[in-house]
Amino acid sequence: MTARELSPDVDDSEILELIARLDLTDVKDSPPPAQRQPPPPRTLSPHRPPTIERHTFPSIPRRGYTTQQTRTAPAICLPSPSVRTPVVYRYSTPTQQSYTTDWASAAAATQGIPQSQVKIVQGRRPRNRGKKDAYVVFYGLRTGVFRTWDEIVPLIHGVRNNIHRAYKTVAEANTAYQYAVNRSWVRSCDGTVVTGIPELPQPTQDLATINPLHGTETLTSKWYLVFRGITPGIYRSYLESQLNTLGIRGATHKSVEGRAAAVATYERACARGDVGVLAPTYFPDDVLV
């Protein structure tokens, strides 16, 4: 709409009429304002509960306090390494016999040689299967009753025919040792020869046959089997069984738990033909090699 030139004699009523016409024209020419659509209604799943929004606010630490706690890991106590007695190996061939603590050396000295063998004659410290207050050396560089394992190690180390046992009490050790001394079952030796025993122990006939060696047999219910030796059979004590195999080439023996298992094992060996007598050779000086 073009503007009209207003003359000075136009009155106020005409001016108001012109302003009203301008406002109506602007309203008709402008588009109507867009109306905001209302949001669709929320539908809730019948199997899912409505989610409730929770607002969290940062905590403000109090003066003098800390919001983080430092936890200290518990200390771990590691066991100290135990000192082990070295293992001694006896290796033999048809022409020589020697000892070493190195398994590789023993294996190299016997490899490829017929009728050669390597055996452990002194193992590590025995397992702690109970309290032991005394040890007895029946065959060794020196015999007797001793209180600690460290005392007997020098007396049996390197002695291929050594016999020693552990006992719960000193009284039991003294009783067993004295019983063996009275029957000449105790020998001091250098490890190269075994002196002959005038009266060897015999196999244990039944549970009623008890001697101080049986009553003080250490810590377990073991029974001892001699398959090949001077007198094959079942023995209640370690010493009695070893005296029937000591220093005899080809002797075989074993220990088992319980008399019933010992009898069954020995009977199976008899059925297989694995039981036999090996006679020792005595020299004029009564030495058994």
Tab-separated table of C-alpha atoms in Angstrom:
chain	number	residue	atom	x	y	z
A	1	MET	CA	0.000	0.000	0.000
A	2	THR	CA	1.471	3.359	-1.043
A	3	ALA	CA	1.673	6.042	1.477
A	4	ARG	CA	-0.758	8.887	1.162
A	5	GLU	CA	0.440	12.356	1.372
A	6	LEU	CA	-1.059	13.917	4.474
A	7	SER	CA	-2.254	17.410	4.224
A	8	PRO	CA	-2.062	19.730	7.152
A	9	ASP	CA	-5.823	19.931	7.378
A	10	VAL	CA	-6.350	16.223	7.932
A	11	ASP	CA	-8.016	15.609	11.219
A	12	ASP	CA	-7.283	12.978	13.838
A	13	SER	CA	-10.133	10.690	12.829
A	14	GLU	CA	-8.696	10.112	9.390
A	15	ILE	CA	-5.264	9.306	10.852
A	16	LEU	CA	-6.719	6.662	13.151
A	17	GLU	CA	-8.656	5.129	10.244
A	18	LEU	CA	-5.460	4.864	8.157
A	19	ILE	CA	-3.527	3.171	11.021
A	20	ALA	CA	-6.304	0.599	11.502
A	21	ARG	CA	-6.239	-0.296	7.813
A	22	LEU	CA	-2.435	-0.782	7.878
A	23	ASP	CA	-2.633	-3.177	10.892
A	24	LEU	CA	-5.352	-5.316	9.292
A	25	THR	CA	-3.404	-5.603	6.046
A	26	ASP	CA	-0.255	-6.783	7.878
A	27	VAL	CA	-2.216	-9.398	9.792
A	28	LYS	CA	-3.822	-10.803	6.653
A	29	ASP	CA	-0.502	-10.941	4.750
A	30	SER	CA	1.505	-12.754	7.597
A	31	PRO	CA	1.132	-16.537	8.074
A	32	PRO	CA	-0.566	-17.795	11.210
A	33	PRO	CA	1.782	-18.858	14.017
A	34	ALA	CA	2.624	-22.581	14.229
A	35	GLN	CA	0.884	-24.390	17.021
A	36	ARG	CA	2.992	-26.801	19.186
A	37	GLN	CA	1.648	-30.317	19.144
A	38	PRO	CA	1.195	-31.899	22.583
A	39	PRO	CA	3.587	-34.858	23.299
A	40	PRO	CA	2.114	-38.325	22.825
A	41	PRO	CA	1.143	-40.116	26.011
A	42	ARG	CA	3.794	-42.514	27.424
A	43	THR	CA	2.874	-46.156	27.335
A	44	LEU	CA	4.320	-48.453	29.984
A	45	SER	CA	5.214	-52.073	29.313
A	46	PRO	CA	3.116	-54.441	31.435
A	47	HIS	CA	6.303	-56.509	32.188
A	48	ARG	CA	8.712	-53.696	32.914
A	49	PRO	CA	8.340	-51.358	35.890
A	50	PRO	CA	8.621	-47.653	35.238
A	51	THR	CA	12.078	-46.159	35.484
A	52	ILE	CA	12.433	-43.643	38.243
A	53	GLU	CA	15.073	-41.067	37.592
A	54	ARG	CA	17.200	-40.330	40.593
A	55	HIS	CA	19.505	-37.386	40.842
A	56	THR	CA	22.726	-37.657	42.739
A	57	PHE	CA	24.656	-34.763	44.099
A	58	PRO	CA	28.407	-34.730	44.745
A	59	SER	CA	29.292	-35.188	48.369
A	60	ILE	CA	31.196	-32.466	50.077
A	61	PRO	CA	33.871	-33.856	52.408
A	62	ARG	CA	33.925	-32.574	55.896
A	63	ARG	CA	36.811	-30.620	57.141
A	64	GLY	CA	39.431	-32.894	58.644
A	65	TYR	CA	38.154	-36.021	56.882
A	66	THR	CA	38.985	-37.700	53.601
A	67	THR	CA	36.538	-39.457	51.290
A	68	GLN	CA	39.042	-42.110	50.159
A	69	GLN	CA	40.349	-44.910	52.361
A	70	THR	CA	43.733	-46.478	51.645
A	71	ARG	CA	43.860	-50.226	52.322
A	72	THR	CA	47.174	-51.827	53.138
A	73	ALA	CA	47.724	-55.335	51.732
A	74	PRO	CA	48.428	-57.919	54.429
A	75	ALA	CA	52.025	-58.995	54.752
A	76	ILE	CA	52.856	-62.420	53.311
A	77	CYS	CA	55.240	-64.531	55.355
A	78	LEU	CA	57.287	-66.876	53.176
A	79	PRO	CA	58.846	-69.972	54.741
A	80	SER	CA	62.579	-69.904	54.972
A	81	PRO	CA	64.346	-72.344	52.660
A	82	SER	CA	65.207	-75.576	54.399
A	83	VAL	CA	68.699	-77.020	54.376
A	84	ARG	CA	68.700	-80.390	52.662
A	85	THR	CA	71.068	-83.271	53.137
A	86	PRO	CA	72.703	-84.050	49.780
A	87	VAL	CA	71.750	-87.225	47.958
A	88	VAL	CA	74.555	-89.773	47.644
A	89	TYR	CA	74.549	-92.178	44.690
A	90	ARG	CA	76.441	-95.454	44.574
A	91	TYR	CA	77.323	-96.536	41.058
A	92	SER	CA	78.969	-99.841	40.246
A	93	THR	CA	80.227	-101.702	37.196
A	94	PRO	CA	81.792	-105.177	36.899
A	95	THR	CA	85.208	-103.578	37.478
A	96	GLN	CA	84.651	-100.714	39.910
A	97	GLN	CA	82.368	-99.134	42.494
A	98	SER	CA	82.260	-95.535	43.681
A	99	TYR	CA	80.086	-92.795	45.210
A	100	THR	CA	79.048	-89.327	44.113
A	101	THR	CA	76.497	-86.629	44.884
A	102	ASP	CA	76.079	-85.780	41.186
A	103	TRP	CA	73.480	-87.875	39.356
A	104	ALA	CA	74.867	-86.937	35.934
A	105	SER	CA	78.326	-88.250	36.852
A	106	ALA	CA	76.898	-91.545	38.106
A	107	ALA	CA	74.800	-91.966	34.970
A	108	ALA	CA	77.732	-91.181	32.669
A	109	ALA	CA	79.997	-93.684	34.446
A	110	THR	CA	77.518	-96.554	33.981
A	111	GLN	CA	75.852	-95.734	30.671
A	112	GLY	CA	76.155	-98.533	28.127
A	113	ILE	CA	78.021	-100.870	30.497
A	114	PRO	CA	76.346	-104.261	31.069
A	115	GLN	CA	75.524	-105.235	34.671
A	116	SER	CA	76.072	-101.691	35.923
A	117	GLN	CA	73.698	-99.900	38.293
A	118	VAL	CA	73.136	-96.680	40.220
A	119	LYS	CA	71.451	-96.619	43.632
A	120	ILE	CA	70.634	-93.958	46.199
A	121	VAL	CA	72.394	-94.872	49.420
A	122	GLN	CA	71.773	-91.655	51.342
A	123	GLY	CA	68.729	-89.507	50.702
A	124	ARG	CA	67.634	-86.122	51.898
A	125	ARG	CA	66.390	-85.354	55.353
A	126	PRO	CA	63.441	-87.648	56.117
A	127	ARG	CA	59.915	-86.246	56.065
A	128	ASN	CA	58.522	-85.011	59.331
A	129	ARG	CA	55.788	-87.591	59.995
A	130	GLY	CA	55.763	-87.050	63.704
A	131	LYS	CA	57.878	-85.863	66.571
A	132	LYS	CA	61.255	-87.622	66.748
A	133	ASP	CA	63.340	-87.237	69.872
A	134	ALA	CA	66.097	-89.758	69.133
A	135	TYR	CA	67.933	-91.556	66.349
A	136	VAL	CA	69.800	-94.859	66.426
A	137	VAL	CA	72.700	-95.815	64.177
A	138	PHE	CA	72.906	-99.623	64.013
A	139	TYR	CA	75.372	-99.747	61.122
A	140	GLY	CA	77.659	-96.787	60.483
A	141	LEU	CA	81.035	-95.258	61.130
A	142	ARG	CA	79.970	-95.105	64.773
A	143	THR	CA	76.883	-96.603	66.404
A	144	GLY	CA	74.730	-95.426	69.275
A	145	VAL	CA	71.743	-93.278	70.279
A	146	PHE	CA	71.698	-89.634	69.196
A	147	ARG	CA	69.306	-86.756	69.741
A	148	THR	CA	69.363	-84.944	66.387
A	149	TRP	CA	69.486	-85.808	62.707
A	150	ASP	CA	72.518	-83.580	62.180
A	151	GLU	CA	74.507	-85.723	64.613
A	152	ILE	CA	74.068	-88.928	62.637
A	153	VAL	CA	74.606	-87.519	59.127
A	154	PRO	CA	78.444	-87.721	59.334
A	155	LEU	CA	78.159	-91.290	60.660
A	156	ILE	CA	76.089	-92.624	57.758
A	157	HIS	CA	77.010	-90.312	54.891
A	158	GLY	CA	78.837	-92.341	52.233
A	159	VAL	CA	78.389	-95.618	54.129
A	160	ARG	CA	76.610	-97.873	51.659
A	161	ASN	CA	75.532	-100.419	54.275
A	162	ASN	CA	74.315	-97.948	56.898
A	163	ILE	CA	71.208	-98.725	58.963
A	164	HIS	CA	69.579	-96.031	61.075
A	165	ARG	CA	66.140	-95.386	62.507
A	166	ALA	CA	64.213	-92.578	64.209
A	167	TYR	CA	62.274	-93.033	67.456
A	168	LYS	CA	59.637	-91.051	69.276
A	169	THR	CA	61.428	-91.068	72.625
A	170	VAL	CA	64.951	-91.535	73.914
A	171	ALA	CA	63.760	-94.457	76.067
A	172	GLU	CA	62.457	-96.345	73.023
A	173	ALA	CA	65.698	-95.677	71.165
A	174	ASN	CA	67.814	-96.951	74.062
A	175	THR	CA	65.679	-100.106	74.399
A	176	ALA	CA	65.926	-100.924	70.696
A	177	TYR	CA	69.647	-100.246	70.551
A	178	GLN	CA	70.428	-102.357	73.617
A	179	TYR	CA	68.342	-105.248	72.251
A	180	ALA	CA	70.374	-105.154	69.022
A	181	VAL	CA	73.689	-104.907	70.877
A	182	ASN	CA	72.882	-108.007	72.964
A	183	ARG	CA	72.427	-110.034	69.739
A	184	SER	CA	75.471	-108.652	67.932
A	185	TRP	CA	73.259	-106.892	65.386
A	186	VAL	CA	75.247	-103.641	65.668
A	187	ARG	CA	78.382	-102.940	63.649
A	188	SER	CA	80.806	-100.091	63.169
A	189	CYS	CA	82.069	-100.228	59.601
A	190	ASP	CA	83.774	-98.105	56.985
A	191	GLY	CA	81.199	-98.732	54.287
A	192	THR	CA	83.229	-101.205	52.232
A	193	VAL	CA	82.707	-104.454	54.169
A	194	VAL	CA	79.984	-105.991	56.285
A	195	THR	CA	80.924	-108.241	59.161
A	196	GLY	CA	79.094	-111.537	59.447
A	197	ILE	CA	76.357	-111.866	62.061
A	198	PRO	CA	76.440	-115.063	64.145
A	199	GLU	CA	72.668	-115.269	64.651
A	200	LEU	CA	70.464	-113.552	62.108
A	201	PRO	CA	66.909	-112.486	62.963
A	202	GLN	CA	64.122	-114.679	61.657
A	203	PRO	CA	60.848	-113.613	60.015
A	204	THR	CA	58.019	-112.534	62.298
A	205	GLN	CA	55.650	-115.485	62.642
A	206	ASP	CA	52.573	-113.680	63.963
A	207	LEU	CA	51.415	-110.649	65.879
A	208	ALA	CA	52.102	-112.410	69.176
A	209	THR	CA	55.830	-112.432	68.413
A	210	ILE	CA	56.975	-109.215	70.005
A	211	ASN	CA	60.417	-107.934	70.876
A	212	PRO	CA	61.674	-104.455	71.755
A	213	LEU	CA	62.314	-103.707	68.085
A	214	HIS	CA	58.667	-104.398	67.283
A	215	GLY	CA	57.285	-102.439	70.192
A	216	THR	CA	59.384	-99.382	69.358
A	217	GLU	CA	59.152	-99.569	65.566
A	218	THR	CA	58.889	-95.969	64.544
A	219	LEU	CA	55.868	-93.889	63.745
A	220	THR	CA	54.090	-96.127	61.221
A	221	SER	CA	52.495	-99.567	60.907
A	222	LYS	CA	54.923	-100.695	58.231
A	223	TRP	CA	55.942	-104.286	57.682
A	224	TYR	CA	59.090	-105.260	55.817
A	225	LEU	CA	59.465	-107.949	53.171
A	226	VAL	CA	62.622	-109.787	52.098
A	227	PHE	CA	62.070	-111.453	48.720
A	228	ARG	CA	65.657	-112.445	47.995
A	229	GLY	CA	68.113	-112.601	50.865
A	230	ILE	CA	69.601	-114.831	53.537
A	231	THR	CA	66.203	-115.591	55.075
A	232	PRO	CA	63.264	-114.426	52.926
A	233	GLY	CA	60.051	-113.606	54.755
A	234	ILE	CA	57.987	-110.924	56.488
A	235	TYR	CA	59.593	-108.881	59.259
A	236	ARG	CA	58.092	-106.485	61.762
A	237	SER	CA	61.131	-104.219	62.102
A	238	TYR	CA	63.346	-102.528	59.585
A	239	LEU	CA	66.574	-103.654	61.253
A	240	GLU	CA	65.645	-107.353	61.156
A	241	SER	CA	64.855	-107.221	57.457
A	242	GLN	CA	67.988	-105.292	56.532
A	243	LEU	CA	70.300	-107.679	58.357
A	244	ASN	CA	69.102	-110.413	55.978
A	245	THR	CA	69.994	-108.398	52.878
A	246	LEU	CA	72.999	-106.382	54.014
A	247	GLY	CA	75.897	-106.505	51.576
A	248	ILE	CA	74.347	-109.252	49.425
A	249	ARG	CA	74.361	-108.617	45.690
A	250	GLY	CA	70.952	-109.162	44.126
A	251	ALA	CA	68.994	-108.947	47.391
A	252	THR	CA	65.488	-107.459	47.088
A	253	HIS	CA	63.240	-106.072	49.809
A	254	LYS	CA	60.237	-103.779	50.259
A	255	SER	CA	58.065	-102.160	52.940
A	256	VAL	CA	54.246	-101.995	52.968
A	257	GLU	CA	51.595	-100.597	55.289
A	258	GLY	CA	49.901	-103.202	57.504
A	259	ARG	CA	50.404	-106.919	58.058
A	260	ALA	CA	47.529	-108.012	55.787
A	261	ALA	CA	49.005	-106.115	52.840
A	262	ALA	CA	52.443	-107.531	53.625
A	263	VAL	CA	51.167	-111.123	53.607
A	264	ALA	CA	49.287	-110.602	50.336
A	265	THR	CA	52.309	-108.994	48.668
A	266	TYR	CA	54.649	-111.759	49.814
A	267	GLU	CA	52.299	-114.510	48.631
A	268	ARG	CA	52.060	-112.934	45.190
A	269	ALA	CA	55.848	-112.762	44.997
A	270	CYS	CA	56.078	-116.465	45.902
A	271	ALA	CA	53.564	-117.338	43.174
A	272	ARG	CA	55.625	-115.430	40.602
A	273	GLY	CA	58.843	-117.113	41.674
A	274	ASP	CA	60.382	-113.875	42.933
A	275	VAL	CA	61.395	-115.297	46.334
A	276	GLY	CA	64.702	-117.068	46.845
A	277	VAL	CA	67.577	-117.650	49.266
A	278	LEU	CA	70.888	-115.915	48.638
A	279	ALA	CA	73.701	-117.448	50.668
A	280	PRO	CA	76.442	-115.089	51.858
A	281	THR	CA	80.119	-115.889	51.394
A	282	TYR	CA	82.181	-115.881	54.568
A	283	PHE	CA	85.916	-115.408	54.529
A	284	PRO	CA	88.372	-116.720	57.152
A	285	ASP	CA	88.268	-113.390	58.997
A	286	ASP	CA	84.474	-113.733	59.249
A	287	VAL	CA	83.909	-110.822	56.877
A	288	LEU	CA	80.949	-110.745	54.527
A	289	VAL	CA	81.748	-108.817	51.373
